[in-house]
Short mmCIF file of C-alpha atoms in Angstrom, two decimals:
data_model
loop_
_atom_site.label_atom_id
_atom_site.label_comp_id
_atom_site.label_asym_id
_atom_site.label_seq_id
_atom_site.Cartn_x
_atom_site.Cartn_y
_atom_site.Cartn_z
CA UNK A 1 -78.03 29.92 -35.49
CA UNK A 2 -78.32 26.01 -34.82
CA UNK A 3 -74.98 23.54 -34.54
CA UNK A 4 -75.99 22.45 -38.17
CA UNK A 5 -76.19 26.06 -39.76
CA UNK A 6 -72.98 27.54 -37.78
CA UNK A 7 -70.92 24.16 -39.29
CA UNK A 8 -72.55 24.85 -42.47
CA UNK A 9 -71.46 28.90 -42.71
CA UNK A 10 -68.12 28.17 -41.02
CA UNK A 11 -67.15 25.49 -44.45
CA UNK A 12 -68.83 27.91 -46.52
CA UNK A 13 -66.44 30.82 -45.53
CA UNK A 14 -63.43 31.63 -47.73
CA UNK A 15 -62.76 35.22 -46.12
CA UNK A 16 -62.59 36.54 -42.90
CA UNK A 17 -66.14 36.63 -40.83
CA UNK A 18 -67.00 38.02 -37.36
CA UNK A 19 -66.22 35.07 -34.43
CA UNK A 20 -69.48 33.23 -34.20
CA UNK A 21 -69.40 34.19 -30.08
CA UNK A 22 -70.32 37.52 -31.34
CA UNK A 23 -73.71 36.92 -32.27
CA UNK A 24 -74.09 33.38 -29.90
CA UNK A 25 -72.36 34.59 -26.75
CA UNK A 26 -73.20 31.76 -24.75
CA UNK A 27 -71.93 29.87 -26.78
CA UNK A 28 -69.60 26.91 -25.11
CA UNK A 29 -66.96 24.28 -25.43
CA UNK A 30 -69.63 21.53 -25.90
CA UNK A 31 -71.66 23.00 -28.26
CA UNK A 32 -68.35 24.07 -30.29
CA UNK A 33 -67.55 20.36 -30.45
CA UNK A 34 -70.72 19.42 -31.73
CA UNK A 35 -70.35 22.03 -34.24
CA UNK A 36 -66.79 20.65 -35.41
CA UNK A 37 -68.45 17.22 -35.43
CA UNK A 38 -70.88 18.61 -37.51
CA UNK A 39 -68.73 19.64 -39.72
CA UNK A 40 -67.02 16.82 -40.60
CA UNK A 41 -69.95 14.59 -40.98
CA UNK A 42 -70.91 17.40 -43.93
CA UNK A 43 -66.55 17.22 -44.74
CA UNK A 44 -67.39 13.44 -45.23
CA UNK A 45 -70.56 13.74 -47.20
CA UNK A 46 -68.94 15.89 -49.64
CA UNK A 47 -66.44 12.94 -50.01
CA UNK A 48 -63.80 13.63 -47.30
CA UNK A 49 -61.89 10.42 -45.70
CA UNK A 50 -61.37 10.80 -41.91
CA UNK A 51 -57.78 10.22 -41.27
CA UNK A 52 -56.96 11.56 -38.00
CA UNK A 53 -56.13 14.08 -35.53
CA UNK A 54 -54.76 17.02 -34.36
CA UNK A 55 -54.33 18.94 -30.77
CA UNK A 56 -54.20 22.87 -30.88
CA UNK A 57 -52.78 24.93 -27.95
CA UNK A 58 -50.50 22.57 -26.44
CA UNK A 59 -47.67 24.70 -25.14
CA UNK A 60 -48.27 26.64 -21.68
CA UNK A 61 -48.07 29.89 -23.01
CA UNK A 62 -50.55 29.10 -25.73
CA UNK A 63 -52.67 27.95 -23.15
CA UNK A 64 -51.87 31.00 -20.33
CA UNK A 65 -53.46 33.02 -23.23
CA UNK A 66 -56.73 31.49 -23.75
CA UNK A 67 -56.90 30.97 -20.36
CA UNK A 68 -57.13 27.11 -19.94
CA UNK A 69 -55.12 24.20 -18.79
CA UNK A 70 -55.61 21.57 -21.70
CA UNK A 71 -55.39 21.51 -25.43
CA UNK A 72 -58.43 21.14 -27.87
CA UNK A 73 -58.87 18.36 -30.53
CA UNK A 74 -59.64 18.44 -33.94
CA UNK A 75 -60.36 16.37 -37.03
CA UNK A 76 -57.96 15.81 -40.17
CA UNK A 77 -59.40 14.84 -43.16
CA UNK A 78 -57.39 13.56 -46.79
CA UNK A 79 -58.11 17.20 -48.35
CA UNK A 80 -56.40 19.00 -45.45
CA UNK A 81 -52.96 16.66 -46.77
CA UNK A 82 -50.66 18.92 -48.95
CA UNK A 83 -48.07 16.68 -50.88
CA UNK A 84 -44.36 18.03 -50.41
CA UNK A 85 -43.01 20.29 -52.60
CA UNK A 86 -46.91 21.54 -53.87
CA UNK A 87 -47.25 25.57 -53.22
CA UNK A 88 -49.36 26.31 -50.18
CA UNK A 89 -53.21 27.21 -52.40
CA UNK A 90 -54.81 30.46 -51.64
CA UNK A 91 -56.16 31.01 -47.94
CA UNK A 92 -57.16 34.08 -45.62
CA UNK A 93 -54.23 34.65 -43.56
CA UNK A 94 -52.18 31.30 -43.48
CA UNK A 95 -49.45 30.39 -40.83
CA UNK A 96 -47.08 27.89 -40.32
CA UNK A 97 -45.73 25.85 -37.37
CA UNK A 98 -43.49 22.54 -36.79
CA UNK A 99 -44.66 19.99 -35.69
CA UNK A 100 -44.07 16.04 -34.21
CA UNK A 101 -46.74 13.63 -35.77
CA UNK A 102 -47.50 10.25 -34.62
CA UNK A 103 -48.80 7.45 -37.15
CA UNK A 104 -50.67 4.87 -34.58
CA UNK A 105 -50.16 1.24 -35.10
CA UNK A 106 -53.15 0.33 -32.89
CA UNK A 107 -56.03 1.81 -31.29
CA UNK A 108 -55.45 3.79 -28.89
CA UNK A 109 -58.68 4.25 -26.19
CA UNK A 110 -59.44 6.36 -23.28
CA UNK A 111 -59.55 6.89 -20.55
CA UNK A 112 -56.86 5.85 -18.63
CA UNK A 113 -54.12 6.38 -21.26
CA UNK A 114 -51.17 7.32 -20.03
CA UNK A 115 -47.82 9.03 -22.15
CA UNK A 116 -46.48 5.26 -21.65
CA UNK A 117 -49.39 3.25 -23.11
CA UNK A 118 -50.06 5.96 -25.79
CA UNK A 119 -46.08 6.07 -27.43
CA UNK A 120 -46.30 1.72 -27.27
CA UNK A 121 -49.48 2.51 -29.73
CA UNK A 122 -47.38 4.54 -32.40
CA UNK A 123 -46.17 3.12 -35.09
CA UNK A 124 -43.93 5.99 -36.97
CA UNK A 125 -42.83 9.61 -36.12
CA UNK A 126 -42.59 12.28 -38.57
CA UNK A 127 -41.66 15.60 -38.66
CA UNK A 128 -44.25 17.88 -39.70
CA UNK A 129 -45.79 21.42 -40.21
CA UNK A 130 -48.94 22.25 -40.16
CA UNK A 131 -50.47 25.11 -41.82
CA UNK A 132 -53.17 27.28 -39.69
CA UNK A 133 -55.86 29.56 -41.40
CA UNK A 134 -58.77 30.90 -38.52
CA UNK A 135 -61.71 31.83 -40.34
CA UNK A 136 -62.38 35.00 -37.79
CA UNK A 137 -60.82 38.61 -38.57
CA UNK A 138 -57.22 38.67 -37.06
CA UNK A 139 -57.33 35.62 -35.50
CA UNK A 140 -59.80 36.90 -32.95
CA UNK A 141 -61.92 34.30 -31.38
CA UNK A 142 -62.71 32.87 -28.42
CA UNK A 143 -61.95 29.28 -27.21
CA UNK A 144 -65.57 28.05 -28.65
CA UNK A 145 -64.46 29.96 -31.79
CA UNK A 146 -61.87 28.13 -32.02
CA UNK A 147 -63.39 24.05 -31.21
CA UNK A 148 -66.25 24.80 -33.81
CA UNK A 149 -63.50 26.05 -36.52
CA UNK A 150 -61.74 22.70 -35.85
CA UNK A 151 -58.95 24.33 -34.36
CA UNK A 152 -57.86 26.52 -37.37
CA UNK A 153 -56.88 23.64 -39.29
CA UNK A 154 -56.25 24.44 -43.28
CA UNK A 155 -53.52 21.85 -44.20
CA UNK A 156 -50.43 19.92 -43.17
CA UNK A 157 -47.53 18.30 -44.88
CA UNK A 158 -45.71 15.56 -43.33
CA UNK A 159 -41.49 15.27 -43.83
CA UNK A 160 -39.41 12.23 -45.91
CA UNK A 161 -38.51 10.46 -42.43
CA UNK A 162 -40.50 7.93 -40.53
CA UNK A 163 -38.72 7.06 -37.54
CA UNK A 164 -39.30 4.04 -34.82
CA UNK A 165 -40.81 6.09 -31.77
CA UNK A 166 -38.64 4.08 -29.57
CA UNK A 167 -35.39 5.23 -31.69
CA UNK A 168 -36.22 8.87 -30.28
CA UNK A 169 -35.67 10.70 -27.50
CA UNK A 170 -39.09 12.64 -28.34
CA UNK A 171 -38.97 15.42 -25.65
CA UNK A 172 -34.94 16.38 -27.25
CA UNK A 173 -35.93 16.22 -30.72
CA UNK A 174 -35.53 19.89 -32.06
CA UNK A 175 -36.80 22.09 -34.94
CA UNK A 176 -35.47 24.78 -36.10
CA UNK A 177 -37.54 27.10 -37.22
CA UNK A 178 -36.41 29.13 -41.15
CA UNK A 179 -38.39 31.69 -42.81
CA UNK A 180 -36.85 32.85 -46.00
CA UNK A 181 -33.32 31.61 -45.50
CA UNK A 182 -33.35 33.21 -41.68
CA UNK A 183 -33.82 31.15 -38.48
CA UNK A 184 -36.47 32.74 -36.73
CA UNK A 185 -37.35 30.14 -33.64
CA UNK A 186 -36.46 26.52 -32.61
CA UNK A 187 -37.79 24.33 -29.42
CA UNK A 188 -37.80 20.58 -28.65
CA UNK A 189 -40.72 18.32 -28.49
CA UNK A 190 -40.57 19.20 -24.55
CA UNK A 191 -42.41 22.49 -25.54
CA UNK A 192 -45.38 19.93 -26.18
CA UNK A 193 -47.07 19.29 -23.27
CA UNK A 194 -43.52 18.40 -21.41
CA UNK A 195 -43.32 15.45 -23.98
CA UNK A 196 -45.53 14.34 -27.67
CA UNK A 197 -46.39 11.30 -25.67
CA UNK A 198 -48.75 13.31 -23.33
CA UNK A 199 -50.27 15.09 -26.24
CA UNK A 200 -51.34 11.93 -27.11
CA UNK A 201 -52.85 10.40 -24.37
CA UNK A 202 -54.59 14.03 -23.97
CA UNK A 203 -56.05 12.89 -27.23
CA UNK A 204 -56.66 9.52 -26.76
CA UNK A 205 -58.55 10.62 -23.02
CA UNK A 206 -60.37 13.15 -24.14
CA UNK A 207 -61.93 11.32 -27.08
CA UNK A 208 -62.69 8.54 -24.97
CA UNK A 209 -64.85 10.83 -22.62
CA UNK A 210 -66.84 11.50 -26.19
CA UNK A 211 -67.68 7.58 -26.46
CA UNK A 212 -64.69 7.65 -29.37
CA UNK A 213 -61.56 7.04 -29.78
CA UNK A 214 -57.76 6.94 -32.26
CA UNK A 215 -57.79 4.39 -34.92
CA UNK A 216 -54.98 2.53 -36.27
CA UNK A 217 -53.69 4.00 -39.15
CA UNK A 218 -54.69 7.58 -38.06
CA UNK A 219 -52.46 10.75 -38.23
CA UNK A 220 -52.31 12.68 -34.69
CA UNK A 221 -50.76 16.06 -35.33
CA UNK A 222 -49.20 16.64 -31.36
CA UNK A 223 -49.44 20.60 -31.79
CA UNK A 224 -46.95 23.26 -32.58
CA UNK A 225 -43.64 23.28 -31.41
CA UNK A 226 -42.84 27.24 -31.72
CA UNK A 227 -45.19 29.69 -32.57
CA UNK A 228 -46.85 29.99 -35.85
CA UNK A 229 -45.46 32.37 -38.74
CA UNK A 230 -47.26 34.32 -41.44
CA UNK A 231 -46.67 32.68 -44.54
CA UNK A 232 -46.84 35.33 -47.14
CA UNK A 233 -47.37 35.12 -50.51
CA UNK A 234 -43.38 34.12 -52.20
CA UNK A 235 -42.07 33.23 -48.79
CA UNK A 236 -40.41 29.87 -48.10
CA UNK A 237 -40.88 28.47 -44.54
CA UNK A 238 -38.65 25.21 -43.25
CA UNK A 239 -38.75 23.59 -40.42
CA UNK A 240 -35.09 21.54 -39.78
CA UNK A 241 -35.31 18.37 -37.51
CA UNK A 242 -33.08 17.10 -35.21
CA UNK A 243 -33.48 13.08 -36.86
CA UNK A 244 -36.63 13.26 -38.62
CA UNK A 245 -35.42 15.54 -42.06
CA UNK A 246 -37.04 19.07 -42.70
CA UNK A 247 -40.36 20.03 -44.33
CA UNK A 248 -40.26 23.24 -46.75
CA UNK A 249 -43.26 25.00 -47.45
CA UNK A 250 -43.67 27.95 -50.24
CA UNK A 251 -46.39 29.96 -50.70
#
């Protein structure tokens, strides 16, 4: 299997499939990004609009897990948006987390960004939650698994409150966490890489080592703020911010 062919099978897939490390085991990080690139030049040929960003594996323990020390990027596209209030469409084995989002106001370029330069780019923060779907049985990948299935990503939906990132105290701002009337987990945007702001310039740094960088305009989804939950068909999952209003998702 080429980068071409594995980008190809992994969009074709609508049920769970072996990891692709299983039958490429040497297969790395760079070649997983190439993949994921891959697959969103064929995203865009189909009609897709680039609009952004998103950074998986951002809290420690995440990270302690897989065994590295930095998050991974991934693409959003306009068909991963799901409007609020629209039912969560059929997928393999769907989870939700909450999230802080970031709409930039300029471009933001690596390297050399730090969490100071990167919050002067945003423009808005939302609250957010992003819904997860891996491709691989049981969520059972490796970290090239992951890259080349862009990190998971099925959908997000963003809240009803765009907020000033200046008017925040970002590393305070809290979610709590509901799943069918029951809070289940709540953190602050601290449990993001100490602070959203160096999720960012992560982003903005390690796209920059790729020759590329965040556009104004573009979404950056900062990475999950708790742990994901299953979202099973006729549950209701909310996520309650501290300023920036909550985001209800039903399946």
């Amino acid at each position: 299997m080429n980068v071409r062919e594995a980008a190809a099978a992994l969009l074709a897939t609508d049920s769970e499939r072996a990891p692709l490390s299983d039958d490429w085991p040497d297969l790395d990080v760079d070649t997983a990004y190439a993949i994921q690139d891959e697959a969103l030049r064929q995203r865009r040929a189909r009609g897709e609009t680039l609009i952004g960003v998103k950074l998986g594996l951002t809290s420690r323990a995440k990270q302690q897990r897989m065994g590295i020390d930095s998050p991974l990027l991934a693409w959003l596209t306009d068909a991963m948006v799901l409007p609020a209030g629209v039912p969560v469409p059929s997928l393999i084995h769907p989870r939700a987390e909450p999230e802080l989002v970031f709409v930039l106001g300029r471009r933001l370029a690596g390297p050399g960004v730090t969490a100071a330069t990167a919050l002067a780019a945003v423009d808005r923060v939302y609250g957010g939650m992003e819904i997860i779907d891996s491709r691989f049985t049981d969520y059972r990948f490796t970290l090239p698994d992951a890259v080349a299935d862009n990190g998971s990503s099925a959908h997000f939906t963003l809240g009803p409150v765009g907020l000033p990132a200046s008017s925040l105290d970002l590393s305070l701002e809290a979610a709590l966490l509901e799943v069918d009337g029951q809070i289940v987990d709540t953190a602050t945007g601290a449990a993001v890489q100490g602070h959203p702001a160096e999720a960012l310039a992560l982003a903005a740094n390690a796209l920059g080592a790729r020759g590329l960088a965040l556009e104004p305009g573009w979404l950056v989804l900062t990475g999950g703020m708790t742990d994901a939950v299953p979202l099973r068909p006729g549950s209701r999952v909310a996520a309650h911010f501290s300023h920036l209003g909550s985001v209800t998702l039903s399946a």
